Amino acid sequence: MNLIYLDISGKLFLTSPENFTTYPNTLLGRMFSKENRELLKSDYVLNNREAYYFDRDPKIFSHILNFYRNSMTYIPKKTNKHIFWKELMYWGFEYEGDTSQAWPRQN
């Protein structure tokens, strides 16, 4: 299995790039698509795995990664909803009306 590290402001997430293919119109979906994979250059290598750095909120990203894996997530009670939605938008997700659910952009 091909695993990569996503370095989100210093917190490492080990995952498979195939997780992102379910949502091809998101930032990570585009980044790790078959078409772009050959063009992609990692920021560094750690333990013989490619690592990609993003200056984003790692606490929120863990929920976004769960969305990629499970097609659902939630906003933790102590999280500012505005900041959560800004992070979702950065990663290429948007919501329509019901702020308890998010969907990938349909471009």
Short mmCIF file of C-alpha atoms in Angstrom, two decimals:
data_model
loop_
_atom_site.label_atom_id
_atom_site.label_comp_id
_atom_site.label_asym_id
_atom_site.label_seq_id
_atom_site.Cartn_x
_atom_site.Cartn_y
_atom_site.Cartn_z
CA MET A 1 0.00 0.00 0.00
CA ASN A 2 1.27 3.44 -0.96
CA LEU A 3 1.14 5.68 2.13
CA ILE A 4 2.07 9.35 2.45
CA TYR A 5 2.43 11.86 5.24
CA LEU A 6 0.40 15.02 5.35
CA ASP A 7 2.18 17.49 7.60
CA ILE A 8 -0.47 19.85 8.87
CA SER A 9 1.42 22.58 10.74
CA GLY A 10 3.73 20.01 12.32
CA LYS A 11 1.20 17.26 13.05
CA LEU A 12 1.73 14.24 10.84
CA PHE A 13 -1.13 12.26 9.35
CA LEU A 14 -0.23 8.96 7.67
CA THR A 15 -2.76 8.09 5.01
CA SER A 16 -3.28 6.65 1.57
CA PRO A 17 -3.66 9.10 -1.31
CA GLU A 18 -6.42 6.82 -2.61
CA ASN A 19 -8.64 8.19 0.20
CA PHE A 20 -8.87 11.44 -1.74
CA THR A 21 -10.00 10.03 -5.08
CA THR A 22 -13.59 9.74 -3.82
CA TYR A 23 -13.79 13.53 -3.92
CA PRO A 24 -11.87 14.54 -7.06
CA ASN A 25 -13.00 18.18 -6.98
CA THR A 26 -11.39 18.90 -3.61
CA LEU A 27 -7.86 20.18 -3.13
CA LEU A 28 -6.46 16.80 -2.11
CA GLY A 29 -8.59 15.00 -4.68
CA ARG A 30 -7.07 17.09 -7.45
CA MET A 31 -3.60 16.97 -5.95
CA PHE A 32 -3.46 13.17 -5.78
CA SER A 33 -5.41 12.43 -8.95
CA LYS A 34 -3.81 10.08 -11.47
CA GLU A 35 -3.47 13.00 -13.90
CA ASN A 36 -1.51 15.14 -11.42
CA ARG A 37 0.39 12.45 -9.52
CA GLU A 38 3.37 12.53 -11.88
CA LEU A 39 3.61 16.34 -11.55
CA LEU A 40 3.41 16.26 -7.77
CA LYS A 41 6.59 16.88 -5.78
CA SER A 42 6.68 16.20 -2.04
CA ASP A 43 7.96 18.84 0.37
CA TYR A 44 10.25 16.31 2.05
CA VAL A 45 10.71 12.59 2.70
CA LEU A 46 10.20 11.01 6.12
CA ASN A 47 10.74 7.30 6.82
CA ASN A 48 10.98 6.68 3.07
CA ARG A 49 7.54 8.22 2.52
CA GLU A 50 6.65 11.42 0.72
CA ALA A 51 5.46 14.24 2.99
CA TYR A 52 3.37 17.26 1.99
CA TYR A 53 3.22 20.33 4.20
CA PHE A 54 0.15 22.54 4.72
CA ASP A 55 0.01 25.51 7.07
CA ARG A 56 -3.50 24.72 8.34
CA ASP A 57 -5.27 23.77 11.58
CA PRO A 58 -4.37 20.15 12.48
CA LYS A 59 -7.24 19.73 14.96
CA ILE A 60 -9.78 20.56 12.30
CA PHE A 61 -7.92 18.62 9.62
CA SER A 62 -8.37 15.38 11.55
CA HIS A 63 -12.14 15.79 11.03
CA ILE A 64 -11.67 16.63 7.36
CA LEU A 65 -9.55 13.51 6.89
CA ASN A 66 -12.35 11.50 8.53
CA PHE A 67 -14.73 12.97 5.95
CA TYR A 68 -12.51 11.69 3.16
CA ARG A 69 -12.41 8.27 4.81
CA ASN A 70 -16.05 7.94 5.90
CA SER A 71 -18.04 10.54 3.91
CA MET A 72 -19.15 12.14 7.17
CA THR A 73 -17.79 14.31 9.94
CA TYR A 74 -18.98 16.61 12.68
CA ILE A 75 -18.03 19.92 14.22
CA PRO A 76 -16.66 19.40 17.74
CA LYS A 77 -18.59 21.39 20.36
CA LYS A 78 -15.63 23.56 21.37
CA THR A 79 -14.67 24.42 17.79
CA ASN A 80 -15.54 27.80 16.29
CA LYS A 81 -17.94 26.97 13.44
CA HIS A 82 -16.76 29.89 11.32
CA ILE A 83 -13.15 28.67 11.48
CA PHE A 84 -14.26 25.09 10.80
CA TRP A 85 -16.16 26.15 7.67
CA LYS A 86 -13.23 28.29 6.49
CA GLU A 87 -11.00 25.21 6.76
CA LEU A 88 -13.53 23.08 4.87
CA MET A 89 -13.63 25.68 2.12
CA TYR A 90 -9.82 25.76 1.92
CA TRP A 91 -9.76 21.99 1.36
CA GLY A 92 -12.43 22.27 -1.33
CA PHE A 93 -15.63 21.40 0.51
CA GLU A 94 -18.69 23.58 0.77
CA TYR A 95 -22.04 23.42 2.48
CA GLU A 96 -25.54 24.31 1.40
CA GLY A 97 -27.98 25.51 4.02
CA ASP A 98 -27.61 22.80 6.65
CA THR A 99 -24.40 23.73 8.47
CA SER A 100 -24.21 20.32 10.12
CA GLN A 101 -23.21 18.69 6.84
CA ALA A 102 -20.57 19.36 4.20
CA TRP A 103 -20.17 18.18 0.64
CA PRO A 104 -17.36 18.31 -1.89
CA ARG A 105 -17.64 21.04 -4.50
CA GLN A 106 -19.28 19.90 -7.70
CA ASN A 107 -17.29 21.85 -10.32
#
